[in-house]
Coordinates of C-alpha atoms in Angstrom, one line a residue:
M21 CA -13.5 -5.0 22.2
P22 CA -15.5 -5.0 19.0
G23 CA -13.6 -5.5 15.8
T24 CA -10.5 -7.9 15.2
T25 CA -7.6 -6.7 13.0
N26 CA -9.0 -8.7 10.2
G27 CA -12.5 -7.0 10.7
R28 CA -11.0 -3.6 10.6
Q29 CA -9.2 -4.4 7.4
L30 CA -12.3 -5.8 5.8
N31 CA -14.3 -2.9 6.7
R32 CA -11.7 -0.4 5.6
S33 CA -11.4 -2.1 2.3
A34 CA -15.1 -2.2 1.8
M35 CA -15.7 1.4 2.5
K36 CA -12.7 2.4 0.1
D37 CA -14.1 0.4 -2.6
A38 CA -17.5 1.6 -1.9
I39 CA -17.3 5.3 -2.1
Q40 CA -14.9 7.2 -4.4
Q41 CA -12.5 9.4 -2.7
G42 CA -13.9 12.5 -4.2
T43 CA -17.4 11.8 -2.9
L44 CA -15.8 11.1 0.5
T45 CA -13.7 14.2 0.7
G46 CA -16.9 16.4 0.3
G47 CA -19.3 14.0 1.8
G48 CA -22.5 12.9 0.2
R49 CA -25.0 10.0 -0.4
M50 CA -23.9 6.5 -1.5
N51 CA -25.3 5.7 -4.9
Q52 CA -27.0 2.4 -5.5
A53 CA -23.8 0.5 -6.6
Q54 CA -21.9 1.9 -3.7
F55 CA -24.5 1.0 -1.2
D56 CA -24.9 -2.5 -2.5
Q57 CA -21.1 -3.2 -2.2
F58 CA -20.9 -1.6 1.2
F59 CA -24.0 -3.5 2.4
Q60 CA -22.4 -6.8 1.3
E61 CA -19.1 -6.2 3.0
V62 CA -20.7 -5.1 6.2
V63 CA -22.7 -8.1 6.8
D64 CA -19.8 -10.6 6.0
V65 CA -17.6 -9.1 8.9
P66 CA -19.2 -10.0 12.4
Q67 CA -20.2 -13.4 13.8
L68 CA -23.9 -13.3 13.8
L69 CA -24.8 -10.8 11.1
P70 CA -23.7 -12.7 8.3
R71 CA -26.1 -15.6 9.3
V72 CA -29.2 -13.7 9.6
R73 CA -31.7 -12.4 7.0
T74 CA -30.4 -9.0 5.8
V75 CA -32.8 -6.5 4.0
Q76 CA -31.9 -3.4 2.0
M77 CA -34.9 -1.0 2.9
D78 CA -36.2 1.5 0.2
A79 CA -37.6 3.7 2.7
A80 CA -37.5 4.4 6.6
E81 CA -40.5 2.4 7.1
H82 CA -40.7 -0.9 5.0
K83 CA -42.8 -4.0 4.8
I84 CA -41.0 -7.4 3.9
D85 CA -42.3 -10.7 2.9
K86 CA -42.2 -13.4 5.4
I87 CA -40.4 -16.5 4.0
G88 CA -42.3 -19.1 6.0
V89 CA -39.8 -20.3 8.6
G90 CA -40.8 -23.7 9.8
E91 CA -43.9 -24.0 7.4
R92 CA -44.9 -27.2 5.6
L93 CA -46.4 -26.8 2.0
L94 CA -46.8 -30.6 1.3
Q95 CA -50.4 -31.8 0.8
S96 CA -52.1 -34.8 -0.1
T97 CA -53.8 -35.3 -3.5
T98 CA -57.3 -37.0 -4.5
E99 CA -58.0 -37.9 -7.9
G100 CA -60.1 -35.5 -9.9
E101 CA -59.8 -32.8 -7.2
E102 CA -57.4 -29.7 -7.4
G103 CA -55.0 -29.1 -4.5
E104 CA -55.3 -25.9 -2.5
L105 CA -52.9 -23.4 -4.0
V106 CA -50.2 -22.4 -1.6
G107 CA -48.3 -19.2 -1.8
V108 CA -44.7 -18.8 -0.7
N109 CA -45.6 -15.4 1.0
H110 CA -46.9 -15.9 4.6
G111 CA -47.5 -12.5 5.6
E112 CA -45.2 -9.4 6.4
V113 CA -42.8 -8.1 8.7
E114 CA -43.0 -4.5 9.6
M115 CA -39.6 -2.5 9.6
E116 CA -39.3 1.0 11.0
A117 CA -35.4 2.1 10.8
E118 CA -34.1 4.0 13.5
E119 CA -31.3 6.6 12.7
V120 CA -27.8 6.0 14.0
E121 CA -24.6 8.1 13.5
I122 CA -20.9 7.9 13.9
P123 CA -19.6 11.4 14.5
F124 CA -15.9 11.8 14.3
T125 CA -13.0 14.3 14.1
I126 CA -9.6 13.9 12.5
S127 CA -6.7 15.7 14.0
R128 CA -4.1 17.6 12.0
Q129 CA -1.4 15.6 13.8
Y130 CA -2.9 12.4 13.0
A131 CA -3.5 13.3 9.5
E132 CA 0.1 14.5 9.0
D133 CA 1.6 11.4 11.1
N134 CA -0.6 8.7 9.1
I135 CA 1.5 6.7 6.7
E136 CA -0.9 7.7 4.0
G137 CA -0.5 11.4 4.7
E138 CA -3.5 13.5 4.3
N139 CA -5.5 11.1 2.3
V140 CA -8.8 11.9 4.0
A141 CA -10.6 8.7 2.6
D142 CA -8.2 6.3 4.1
I143 CA -8.2 8.0 7.4
I144 CA -11.9 8.0 7.8
M145 CA -12.1 4.4 6.7
D146 CA -9.8 3.6 9.8
L147 CA -11.8 5.7 12.1
F148 CA -15.5 4.6 11.5
G149 CA -15.5 1.8 8.9
R150 CA -14.2 -0.8 11.5
Q151 CA -17.1 -0.1 13.9
F152 CA -20.1 0.1 11.8
A153 CA -20.7 -3.7 11.3
V154 CA -19.7 -4.7 14.9
D155 CA -21.8 -1.9 16.4
N156 CA -24.8 -3.1 14.4
E157 CA -24.3 -6.6 15.8
D158 CA -23.8 -5.3 19.3
M159 CA -27.3 -3.4 18.9
G160 CA -28.8 -6.6 17.9
S161 CA -27.4 -8.4 21.2
I162 CA -28.2 -5.8 23.8
G163 CA -30.5 -3.3 22.1
G164 CA -33.3 -2.7 24.6
D165 CA -31.3 -3.8 27.3
P166 CA -33.0 -7.0 27.9
E167 CA -31.3 -7.5 31.3
D168 CA -32.2 -4.1 32.5
E169 CA -28.8 -3.7 34.1
L170 CA -26.7 -1.4 31.7
T171 CA -25.6 2.2 32.8
G172 CA -23.9 5.1 31.2
D173 CA -22.7 4.9 27.7
D174 CA -23.8 1.3 27.4
A175 CA -27.4 2.2 28.4
A176 CA -27.5 5.0 26.0
F177 CA -26.3 2.7 23.1
A178 CA -28.9 0.1 24.1
D179 CA -31.6 2.6 24.2
I180 CA -31.2 3.4 20.3
N181 CA -33.3 0.4 19.1
D182 CA -34.5 -3.1 20.3
G183 CA -32.3 -6.1 19.4
W184 CA -33.2 -9.6 18.8
L185 CA -33.2 -10.5 22.3
A186 CA -35.2 -7.7 23.7
I187 CA -37.7 -8.3 20.7
A188 CA -38.0 -11.9 21.7
D189 CA -38.7 -10.9 25.5
N190 CA -41.2 -8.4 24.4
E191 CA -43.0 -10.5 21.9
G192 CA -43.5 -13.6 24.2
A193 CA -40.8 -16.1 22.9
T194 CA -40.7 -19.1 25.1
T195 CA -37.9 -18.7 27.8
V196 CA -36.3 -21.5 29.9
D197 CA -35.1 -20.8 33.3
H198 CA -31.6 -22.2 33.9
E199 CA -32.0 -21.4 37.6
N200 CA -28.5 -19.7 38.1
A201 CA -27.0 -23.0 37.4
T202 CA -23.8 -23.5 35.8
V203 CA -23.1 -24.1 32.3
D204 CA -23.7 -27.8 31.2
K205 CA -25.2 -29.8 28.5
S206 CA -28.7 -29.5 30.2
M207 CA -29.0 -25.8 29.1
F208 CA -28.6 -26.6 25.4
Q209 CA -31.0 -29.7 25.8
R210 CA -33.7 -27.5 27.5
L211 CA -33.5 -25.0 24.7
R212 CA -33.8 -27.8 22.0
T213 CA -36.7 -29.4 23.8
A214 CA -38.7 -26.1 24.1
L215 CA -38.5 -25.3 20.3
P216 CA -41.5 -27.0 18.5
N217 CA -40.4 -29.9 16.4
K218 CA -41.4 -28.3 12.9
Y219 CA -38.6 -25.6 13.6
R220 CA -35.9 -28.3 14.2
R221 CA -36.4 -30.8 11.4
G222 CA -33.4 -32.3 9.9
D223 CA -33.0 -29.9 7.1
R224 CA -33.1 -26.7 9.2
E225 CA -29.8 -24.9 10.2
L226 CA -30.0 -24.0 14.0
V227 CA -27.6 -22.3 16.1
F228 CA -27.2 -21.6 19.6
V229 CA -26.4 -17.9 20.3
T230 CA -24.6 -16.9 23.5
S231 CA -21.8 -15.0 24.9
Q232 CA -18.1 -16.3 24.6
T233 CA -18.0 -16.6 28.5
V234 CA -20.9 -19.3 28.4
K235 CA -19.3 -21.1 25.5
D236 CA -16.0 -21.0 27.4
G237 CA -17.8 -22.5 30.5
Y238 CA -19.4 -25.2 28.4
Q239 CA -15.8 -26.1 27.0
E240 CA -14.4 -26.3 30.7
Y241 CA -17.5 -28.4 31.7
L242 CA -16.7 -30.7 28.6
S243 CA -13.0 -30.9 29.5
D244 CA -13.6 -31.8 33.0
R245 CA -15.3 -35.2 31.8
S246 CA -13.5 -38.3 30.9
T247 CA -14.8 -38.4 27.5
A248 CA -13.5 -38.2 24.0
A249 CA -15.1 -34.8 23.7
G250 CA -13.5 -33.7 26.9
D251 CA -10.1 -34.6 25.6
A252 CA -10.8 -33.1 22.4
M253 CA -11.5 -29.7 24.2
L254 CA -8.2 -30.0 26.1
M255 CA -5.9 -31.5 23.3
T256 CA -7.0 -29.9 20.1
G257 CA -9.5 -27.0 21.1
D258 CA -12.1 -28.5 19.2
E259 CA -15.3 -26.4 18.9
P260 CA -18.3 -27.6 21.0
T261 CA -21.4 -28.4 19.0
P262 CA -24.2 -29.5 21.4
W263 CA -26.3 -32.0 19.3
G264 CA -24.3 -30.9 16.2
D265 CA -25.5 -27.3 16.5
E266 CA -22.9 -24.7 16.2
I267 CA -22.4 -22.0 19.1
V268 CA -22.2 -18.5 17.8
C269 CA -21.0 -15.7 20.1
P270 CA -21.6 -12.1 19.1
V271 CA -19.5 -9.7 21.0
G272 CA -21.5 -8.0 23.7
W273 CA -24.2 -10.8 24.1
P274 CA -25.3 -10.8 27.8
D275 CA -23.8 -13.7 29.8
S276 CA -26.9 -14.8 31.3
R277 CA -28.7 -15.4 28.2
A278 CA -28.9 -17.7 25.5
M279 CA -30.9 -18.2 22.1
Y280 CA -31.8 -21.3 20.0
V281 CA -33.0 -20.2 16.5
Q282 CA -32.8 -20.7 12.7
P283 CA -30.5 -17.6 11.8
E284 CA -32.8 -16.6 9.0
N285 CA -35.5 -16.1 11.4
L286 CA -33.7 -13.0 12.6
I287 CA -33.5 -9.9 10.4
W288 CA -31.6 -6.9 10.1
A289 CA -32.2 -4.1 7.8
L290 CA -30.4 -1.1 6.6
W291 CA -32.1 1.8 4.7
R292 CA -30.3 2.7 1.3
D293 CA -30.0 6.3 2.3
V294 CA -26.6 6.4 3.8
N295 CA -24.7 9.7 4.0
L296 CA -21.3 10.8 4.9
D297 CA -20.9 14.4 5.8
V298 CA -17.1 15.9 6.0
T299 CA -16.0 19.4 6.4
T300 CA -12.3 20.7 6.5
E301 CA -13.5 24.3 7.0
G302 CA -15.3 26.3 9.5
A303 CA -15.0 27.8 13.0
R304 CA -15.5 24.2 14.6
K305 CA -11.9 23.4 13.7
V306 CA -10.9 24.4 17.1
L307 CA -7.6 26.3 17.1
Q308 CA -7.0 24.8 13.8
R309 CA -6.0 21.5 15.5
L310 CA -8.5 19.5 13.6
H311 CA -7.9 18.3 10.1
A312 CA -11.7 17.4 9.4
I313 CA -15.0 16.8 11.1
G314 CA -17.6 14.4 9.9
N315 CA -20.5 12.4 10.6
F316 CA -21.7 9.2 9.1
T317 CA -25.5 8.5 9.3
A318 CA -27.6 5.6 8.5
R319 CA -31.0 3.8 9.5
T320 CA -31.2 0.3 10.7
D321 CA -33.7 -1.9 12.2
Y322 CA -34.1 -5.6 13.8
A323 CA -37.0 -8.0 13.6
I324 CA -37.8 -11.7 14.2
E325 CA -40.0 -13.1 11.5
D326 CA -41.6 -15.9 13.5
I327 CA -41.5 -15.5 17.3
D328 CA -42.6 -19.2 17.9
G329 CA -39.4 -20.3 16.2
V330 CA -37.3 -18.5 18.9
V331 CA -36.3 -20.0 22.3
T332 CA -34.2 -18.2 25.0
A333 CA -32.6 -19.1 28.2
E334 CA -32.2 -16.9 31.1
N335 CA -30.4 -17.0 34.6
I336 CA -27.2 -18.7 33.3
A337 CA -24.5 -18.7 35.9
V338 CA -20.9 -17.7 34.5
D339 CA -19.3 -16.1 37.7
N340 CA -17.9 -19.4 39.1
G341 CA -14.8 -19.7 37.0
G342 CA -16.7 -21.4 34.2
A343 CA -17.0 -24.8 36.2

């Protein structure tokens, strides 16, 4: 399930520090200082979100400069001739934020039984602060339902916005077919080979993004081999790093898919206009059994800067015990 104990604590601390209790009790919009602190704490909690390029948007629609992932700037020189001026801006990425919300109720019994009494700020932190960061990373994984197999609440959640995997599919990123084979080193090698050389130079940080189930399957594959790496998997629980690159496992990433990418090529944006509305009055407090009703609203978006710098894998088999 999304959110470890440590993640919940960090989120709660971030929100408590970001919004003064007086603002929280009546609701309101975060000011700039509050937003900056909240934004930083949020992106530090999940698995992948801290690694991607994060952007604070000034409006619901926003253009950000590309940073030139994989671009070369070095030129030869000729005596007596000026070199061509090269700017660091290689175009723009258009962002269009979608509104998201976390509606919540606080029961009177919960408020009274909570160790902190009727401290509304702390209670609200527990209820929604722990969800915001991991939910946004989840959207980056399954947003747009790239496997077209989600149903019910999962489908409704994925329909809010396209995540990085859906964007890669929709924009024509290179995809390698693992042909329903089991997880082994060939999957990672095929991803590496399919990525153009300019994106995997030695100075570039690259990661494999996939599910924990796929990672577990690869560890099982390594542990079955009579090698030093296999022994390390069994004896010390060493993390597998195919060709020296880390495997990152966001909660919710589809088991049948993987991605090979420079993390800064993935973009997550949050509009600065973040609001929290709370009421402890009104007819909606059914039978007076609720302490408060509230809604946390924000606008977020996802993008990929350079689609040529992304390779995905599909049809990965994981239903065989990880063999």
